[in-house]
Amino acid sequence: TERGILIRRQGIGTFVASRLPLLEAGLEVLESLNEMAQNRGLTTQVSHLTVVERQPTEDEAHHLGLVETPVPVMVVDRVISIEDRPVADLRDVVPVTYLSAKDLKADFQGSVLDILLQRGNPLLGISRTELTAIEATAAHARRLNLKPGTPLLKFIAQLYTYDEQIVDYSTSVFVPGYLRFHVIRQVRT
């Protein structure tokens, strides 16, 4: 068990305050977890990495806009740790026309977004992201060293090119207490 100060957040739950520095970011700009950590001088590690090329599931094909013209996809699953503490469980599903397993080098640091940005082709435009709170499943609990039922923040996103093609369908699960996201909103006039 972990010791420390308990923090209670409405709608999120109660958890032990982290000894890790808190990463805080606005959701207005899409930025990888690796980039966020690097900007604060923190190190990230990748574990539980699997990379598979296969046909998309029906749900994946729907979210990628591949229902009419299915193509194989690359699925990248991994856990990202910051300073040796698991903070995110990530899955990216990318059509192999944009990125394939051979494009991931041996020193892959966990960010599909960073690879796509470095390549510069296709030119990325926006990410449509749905945010929800969930309870940790047994699989998430095992991978993130948590108890089942622990509150988690879940992002489901579609990454679009400037010409509105879906390049990536991702599911990201974050452990509260290590990451804080905010949105800056304008007052309606």
PDB file of C-alpha atoms in Angstrom:
ATOM      1  CA  THR A   1       0.000   0.000   0.000  1.00  0.00           C
ATOM      2  CA  GLU A   2       1.066   3.548  -0.659  1.00  0.00           C
ATOM      3  CA  ARG A   3       1.315   6.183   2.064  1.00  0.00           C
ATOM      4  CA  GLY A   4       0.819   9.894   1.745  1.00  0.00           C
ATOM      5  CA  ILE A   5      -1.769  12.632   1.685  1.00  0.00           C
ATOM      6  CA  LEU A   6      -5.237  11.611   0.502  1.00  0.00           C
ATOM      7  CA  ILE A   7      -6.790  13.816  -2.145  1.00  0.00           C
ATOM      8  CA  ARG A   8     -10.520  13.695  -2.899  1.00  0.00           C
ATOM      9  CA  ARG A   9     -11.794  15.143  -6.179  1.00  0.00           C
ATOM     10  CA  GLN A  10     -15.481  15.339  -7.007  1.00  0.00           C
ATOM     11  CA  GLY A  11     -16.308  12.983  -9.860  1.00  0.00           C
ATOM     12  CA  ILE A  12     -12.818  11.489  -9.916  1.00  0.00           C
ATOM     13  CA  GLY A  13     -12.380   9.801  -6.544  1.00  0.00           C
ATOM     14  CA  THR A  14      -9.970   9.619  -3.649  1.00  0.00           C
ATOM     15  CA  PHE A  15      -6.313   8.776  -4.160  1.00  0.00           C
ATOM     16  CA  VAL A  16      -2.923   9.142  -2.514  1.00  0.00           C
ATOM     17  CA  ALA A  17      -1.109  12.313  -3.584  1.00  0.00           C
ATOM     18  CA  SER A  18       1.776  11.515  -5.876  1.00  0.00           C
ATOM     19  CA  ARG A  19       5.386  12.111  -5.061  1.00  0.00           C
ATOM     20  CA  LEU A  20       5.848  12.609  -8.793  1.00  0.00           C
ATOM     21  CA  PRO A  21       5.640  16.103 -10.174  1.00  0.00           C
ATOM     22  CA  LEU A  22       2.191  16.698 -11.594  1.00  0.00           C
ATOM     23  CA  LEU A  23       1.993  17.114 -15.355  1.00  0.00           C
ATOM     24  CA  GLU A  24      -0.545  19.743 -16.282  1.00  0.00           C
ATOM     25  CA  ALA A  25      -1.631  20.520 -19.816  1.00  0.00           C
ATOM     26  CA  GLY A  26      -4.352  22.272 -21.721  1.00  0.00           C
ATOM     27  CA  LEU A  27      -6.412  20.175 -24.065  1.00  0.00           C
ATOM     28  CA  GLU A  28      -6.455  22.903 -26.704  1.00  0.00           C
ATOM     29  CA  VAL A  29      -3.204  21.595 -28.223  1.00  0.00           C
ATOM     30  CA  LEU A  30      -2.554  17.937 -28.943  1.00  0.00           C
ATOM     31  CA  GLU A  31       0.737  16.923 -27.353  1.00  0.00           C
ATOM     32  CA  SER A  32       2.139  13.497 -26.518  1.00  0.00           C
ATOM     33  CA  LEU A  33       2.692  12.373 -22.956  1.00  0.00           C
ATOM     34  CA  ASN A  34       6.382  11.984 -23.835  1.00  0.00           C
ATOM     35  CA  GLU A  35       6.562  15.602 -24.960  1.00  0.00           C
ATOM     36  CA  MET A  36       4.770  16.819 -21.828  1.00  0.00           C
ATOM     37  CA  ALA A  37       7.176  14.900 -19.573  1.00  0.00           C
ATOM     38  CA  GLN A  38      10.270  15.931 -21.542  1.00  0.00           C
ATOM     39  CA  ASN A  39       9.265  19.603 -21.277  1.00  0.00           C
ATOM     40  CA  ARG A  40       9.351  19.217 -17.476  1.00  0.00           C
ATOM     41  CA  GLY A  41      12.671  17.353 -17.426  1.00  0.00           C
ATOM     42  CA  LEU A  42      11.074  13.991 -16.586  1.00  0.00           C
ATOM     43  CA  THR A  43      11.857  10.618 -18.120  1.00  0.00           C
ATOM     44  CA  THR A  44       9.327   8.210 -19.575  1.00  0.00           C
ATOM     45  CA  GLN A  45       9.516   4.461 -19.962  1.00  0.00           C
ATOM     46  CA  VAL A  46       7.477   2.078 -22.127  1.00  0.00           C
ATOM     47  CA  SER A  47       6.321  -1.308 -20.845  1.00  0.00           C
ATOM     48  CA  HIS A  48       3.798  -3.955 -21.903  1.00  0.00           C
ATOM     49  CA  LEU A  49       4.526  -2.995 -25.529  1.00  0.00           C
ATOM     50  CA  THR A  50       2.807  -5.005 -28.250  1.00  0.00           C
ATOM     51  CA  VAL A  51       2.695  -4.102 -31.936  1.00  0.00           C
ATOM     52  CA  VAL A  52       0.426  -6.142 -34.215  1.00  0.00           C
ATOM     53  CA  GLU A  53      -0.680  -5.739 -37.802  1.00  0.00           C
ATOM     54  CA  ARG A  54      -4.111  -7.249 -38.509  1.00  0.00           C
ATOM     55  CA  GLN A  55      -7.524  -6.567 -39.977  1.00  0.00           C
ATOM     56  CA  PRO A  56      -9.500  -3.986 -37.975  1.00  0.00           C
ATOM     57  CA  THR A  57     -12.369  -5.043 -35.760  1.00  0.00           C
ATOM     58  CA  GLU A  58     -15.809  -3.792 -36.771  1.00  0.00           C
ATOM     59  CA  ASP A  59     -15.588  -1.042 -34.119  1.00  0.00           C
ATOM     60  CA  GLU A  60     -12.087   0.002 -35.234  1.00  0.00           C
ATOM     61  CA  ALA A  61     -13.131   0.076 -38.903  1.00  0.00           C
ATOM     62  CA  HIS A  62     -16.129   2.247 -37.972  1.00  0.00           C
ATOM     63  CA  HIS A  63     -13.996   4.743 -35.977  1.00  0.00           C
ATOM     64  CA  LEU A  64     -11.353   4.872 -38.710  1.00  0.00           C
ATOM     65  CA  GLY A  65     -13.868   5.343 -41.520  1.00  0.00           C
ATOM     66  CA  LEU A  66     -12.781   2.054 -43.115  1.00  0.00           C
ATOM     67  CA  VAL A  67     -16.160   0.313 -43.268  1.00  0.00           C
ATOM     68  CA  GLU A  68     -16.436   0.575 -47.063  1.00  0.00           C
ATOM     69  CA  THR A  69     -12.754  -0.011 -47.811  1.00  0.00           C
ATOM     70  CA  PRO A  70     -11.158  -2.080 -45.038  1.00  0.00           C
ATOM     71  CA  VAL A  71      -7.359  -2.070 -44.938  1.00  0.00           C
ATOM     72  CA  PRO A  72      -5.038  -3.708 -42.397  1.00  0.00           C
ATOM     73  CA  VAL A  73      -4.187  -1.715 -39.290  1.00  0.00           C
ATOM     74  CA  MET A  74      -1.264  -1.543 -36.924  1.00  0.00           C
ATOM     75  CA  VAL A  75      -2.298  -1.768 -33.266  1.00  0.00           C
ATOM     76  CA  VAL A  76       0.161  -0.431 -30.685  1.00  0.00           C
ATOM     77  CA  ASP A  77      -0.571  -1.171 -27.013  1.00  0.00           C
ATOM     78  CA  ARG A  78       1.695   0.049 -24.225  1.00  0.00           C
ATOM     79  CA  VAL A  79       1.935   1.484 -20.733  1.00  0.00           C
ATOM     80  CA  ILE A  80       3.795   4.738 -20.225  1.00  0.00           C
ATOM     81  CA  SER A  81       5.544   5.342 -16.920  1.00  0.00           C
ATOM     82  CA  ILE A  82       6.987   8.605 -15.712  1.00  0.00           C
ATOM     83  CA  GLU A  83       9.905   8.298 -13.321  1.00  0.00           C
ATOM     84  CA  ASP A  84       9.111   4.550 -13.028  1.00  0.00           C
ATOM     85  CA  ARG A  85       5.425   5.077 -12.090  1.00  0.00           C
ATOM     86  CA  PRO A  86       2.804   3.776 -14.591  1.00  0.00           C
ATOM     87  CA  VAL A  87       0.542   6.721 -15.470  1.00  0.00           C
ATOM     88  CA  ALA A  88      -1.120   5.797 -18.784  1.00  0.00           C
ATOM     89  CA  ASP A  89      -2.330   2.743 -20.690  1.00  0.00           C
ATOM     90  CA  LEU A  90      -2.479   3.576 -24.404  1.00  0.00           C
ATOM     91  CA  ARG A  91      -3.740   1.955 -27.600  1.00  0.00           C
ATOM     92  CA  ASP A  92      -3.357   3.384 -31.100  1.00  0.00           C
ATOM     93  CA  VAL A  93      -4.965   1.821 -34.166  1.00  0.00           C
ATOM     94  CA  VAL A  94      -3.483   3.184 -37.399  1.00  0.00           C
ATOM     95  CA  PRO A  95      -4.169   2.071 -40.995  1.00  0.00           C
ATOM     96  CA  VAL A  96      -0.947   0.620 -42.422  1.00  0.00           C
ATOM     97  CA  THR A  97      -1.274   3.086 -45.295  1.00  0.00           C
ATOM     98  CA  TYR A  98      -0.107   5.734 -42.781  1.00  0.00           C
ATOM     99  CA  LEU A  99       2.153   3.782 -40.413  1.00  0.00           C
ATOM    100  CA  SER A 100       3.244   0.156 -40.133  1.00  0.00           C
ATOM    101  CA  ALA A 101       5.146  -1.966 -37.646  1.00  0.00           C
ATOM    102  CA  LYS A 102       8.372  -1.554 -39.625  1.00  0.00           C
ATOM    103  CA  ASP A 103       8.117   2.214 -39.083  1.00  0.00           C
ATOM    104  CA  LEU A 104       8.563   1.739 -35.323  1.00  0.00           C
ATOM    105  CA  LYS A 105      12.230   1.589 -34.461  1.00  0.00           C
ATOM    106  CA  ALA A 106      13.794  -0.522 -31.713  1.00  0.00           C
ATOM    107  CA  ASP A 107      14.072   2.607 -29.550  1.00  0.00           C
ATOM    108  CA  PHE A 108      10.324   3.396 -29.841  1.00  0.00           C
ATOM    109  CA  GLN A 109       9.453   5.641 -26.892  1.00  0.00           C
ATOM    110  CA  GLY A 110       5.714   5.088 -26.944  1.00  0.00           C
ATOM    111  CA  SER A 111       4.325   7.999 -28.955  1.00  0.00           C
ATOM    112  CA  VAL A 112       2.659   7.217 -32.270  1.00  0.00           C
ATOM    113  CA  LEU A 113       1.687  10.897 -32.488  1.00  0.00           C
ATOM    114  CA  ASP A 114       5.346  11.984 -32.282  1.00  0.00           C
ATOM    115  CA  ILE A 115       6.284   9.596 -35.113  1.00  0.00           C
ATOM    116  CA  LEU A 116       3.475  10.904 -37.319  1.00  0.00           C
ATOM    117  CA  LEU A 117       4.469  14.516 -36.561  1.00  0.00           C
ATOM    118  CA  GLN A 118       8.166  13.836 -37.265  1.00  0.00           C
ATOM    119  CA  ARG A 119       7.307  12.257 -40.619  1.00  0.00           C
ATOM    120  CA  GLY A 120       5.198  15.273 -41.583  1.00  0.00           C
ATOM    121  CA  ASN A 121       3.164  13.156 -43.992  1.00  0.00           C
ATOM    122  CA  PRO A 122       0.225  13.078 -43.803  1.00  0.00           C
ATOM    123  CA  LEU A 123      -0.216  16.604 -42.513  1.00  0.00           C
ATOM    124  CA  LEU A 124      -2.190  16.363 -39.270  1.00  0.00           C
ATOM    125  CA  GLY A 125      -5.091  18.695 -38.564  1.00  0.00           C
ATOM    126  CA  ILE A 126      -7.303  18.045 -35.542  1.00  0.00           C
ATOM    127  CA  SER A 127      -8.109  15.434 -32.939  1.00  0.00           C
ATOM    128  CA  ARG A 128     -11.730  14.812 -31.988  1.00  0.00           C
ATOM    129  CA  THR A 129     -11.580  13.518 -28.415  1.00  0.00           C
ATOM    130  CA  GLU A 130     -14.243  12.186 -26.064  1.00  0.00           C
ATOM    131  CA  LEU A 131     -13.422  12.324 -22.336  1.00  0.00           C
ATOM    132  CA  THR A 132     -14.985  10.038 -19.743  1.00  0.00           C
ATOM    133  CA  ALA A 133     -14.283   8.715 -16.267  1.00  0.00           C
ATOM    134  CA  ILE A 134     -14.160   4.928 -15.862  1.00  0.00           C
ATOM    135  CA  GLU A 135     -13.230   2.371 -13.232  1.00  0.00           C
ATOM    136  CA  ALA A 136     -10.073   0.340 -13.751  1.00  0.00           C
ATOM    137  CA  THR A 137     -10.774  -3.074 -15.220  1.00  0.00           C
ATOM    138  CA  ALA A 138      -8.732  -6.038 -14.000  1.00  0.00           C
ATOM    139  CA  ALA A 139      -6.454  -5.611 -17.035  1.00  0.00           C
ATOM    140  CA  HIS A 140      -5.915  -1.880 -16.427  1.00  0.00           C
ATOM    141  CA  ALA A 141      -5.345  -2.506 -12.720  1.00  0.00           C
ATOM    142  CA  ARG A 142      -2.688  -5.132 -13.475  1.00  0.00           C
ATOM    143  CA  ARG A 143      -0.924  -3.029 -16.121  1.00  0.00           C
ATOM    144  CA  LEU A 144      -1.033   0.206 -14.070  1.00  0.00           C
ATOM    145  CA  ASN A 145      -0.357  -1.343 -10.625  1.00  0.00           C
ATOM    146  CA  LEU A 146      -3.751  -0.271  -9.256  1.00  0.00           C
ATOM    147  CA  LYS A 147      -6.695  -1.873  -7.549  1.00  0.00           C
ATOM    148  CA  PRO A 148      -9.623  -2.853  -9.800  1.00  0.00           C
ATOM    149  CA  GLY A 149     -12.287  -0.175  -9.623  1.00  0.00           C
ATOM    150  CA  THR A 150      -9.795   2.688  -9.210  1.00  0.00           C
ATOM    151  CA  PRO A 151     -11.121   5.801 -11.023  1.00  0.00           C
ATOM    152  CA  LEU A 152      -9.360   6.540 -14.307  1.00  0.00           C
ATOM    153  CA  LEU A 153      -9.689   9.219 -16.973  1.00  0.00           C
ATOM    154  CA  LYS A 154     -10.332   7.851 -20.482  1.00  0.00           C
ATOM    155  CA  PHE A 155      -9.806   9.656 -23.797  1.00  0.00           C
ATOM    156  CA  ILE A 156     -11.142   8.149 -27.032  1.00  0.00           C
ATOM    157  CA  ALA A 157      -9.786  10.057 -30.002  1.00  0.00           C
ATOM    158  CA  GLN A 158      -9.750  10.201 -33.763  1.00  0.00           C
ATOM    159  CA  LEU A 159      -6.792  12.023 -35.302  1.00  0.00           C
ATOM    160  CA  TYR A 160      -7.588  13.690 -38.629  1.00  0.00           C
ATOM    161  CA  THR A 161      -5.471  15.000 -41.471  1.00  0.00           C
ATOM    162  CA  TYR A 162      -6.112  18.469 -42.874  1.00  0.00           C
ATOM    163  CA  ASP A 163      -8.125  16.821 -45.677  1.00  0.00           C
ATOM    164  CA  GLU A 164     -10.315  15.080 -43.050  1.00  0.00           C
ATOM    165  CA  GLN A 165      -8.943  11.547 -43.320  1.00  0.00           C
ATOM    166  CA  ILE A 166      -8.773   9.606 -40.043  1.00  0.00           C
ATOM    167  CA  VAL A 167      -5.161   8.612 -39.408  1.00  0.00           C
ATOM    168  CA  ASP A 168      -5.396   7.202 -35.879  1.00  0.00           C
ATOM    169  CA  TYR A 169      -8.077   5.867 -33.546  1.00  0.00           C
ATOM    170  CA  SER A 170      -6.752   5.853 -29.985  1.00  0.00           C
ATOM    171  CA  THR A 171      -7.868   4.931 -26.507  1.00  0.00           C
ATOM    172  CA  SER A 172      -5.876   6.458 -23.645  1.00  0.00           C
ATOM    173  CA  VAL A 173      -6.443   5.727 -19.968  1.00  0.00           C
ATOM    174  CA  PHE A 174      -4.778   8.030 -17.423  1.00  0.00           C
ATOM    175  CA  VAL A 175      -4.216   7.618 -13.683  1.00  0.00           C
ATOM    176  CA  PRO A 176      -5.519  10.696 -11.799  1.00  0.00           C
ATOM    177  CA  GLY A 177      -3.058  12.373  -9.487  1.00  0.00           C
ATOM    178  CA  TYR A 178      -0.182  12.374 -11.982  1.00  0.00           C
ATOM    179  CA  LEU A 179      -1.776  14.267 -14.841  1.00  0.00           C
ATOM    180  CA  ARG A 180      -4.088  17.239 -14.753  1.00  0.00           C
ATOM    181  CA  PHE A 181      -5.821  18.382 -17.908  1.00  0.00           C
ATOM    182  CA  HIS A 182      -7.666  21.645 -18.320  1.00  0.00           C
ATOM    183  CA  VAL A 183      -9.603  23.499 -20.993  1.00  0.00           C
ATOM    184  CA  ILE A 184      -9.548  27.265 -21.440  1.00  0.00           C
ATOM    185  CA  ARG A 185     -13.003  28.365 -22.531  1.00  0.00           C
ATOM    186  CA  GLN A 186     -14.219  31.753 -23.698  1.00  0.00           C
ATOM    187  CA  VAL A 187     -17.271  33.402 -22.219  1.00  0.00           C
ATOM    188  CA  ARG A 188     -20.174  33.475 -24.635  1.00  0.00           C
ATOM    189  CA  THR A 189     -20.917  37.044 -25.718  1.00  0.00           C
TER     190      THR A 189
END
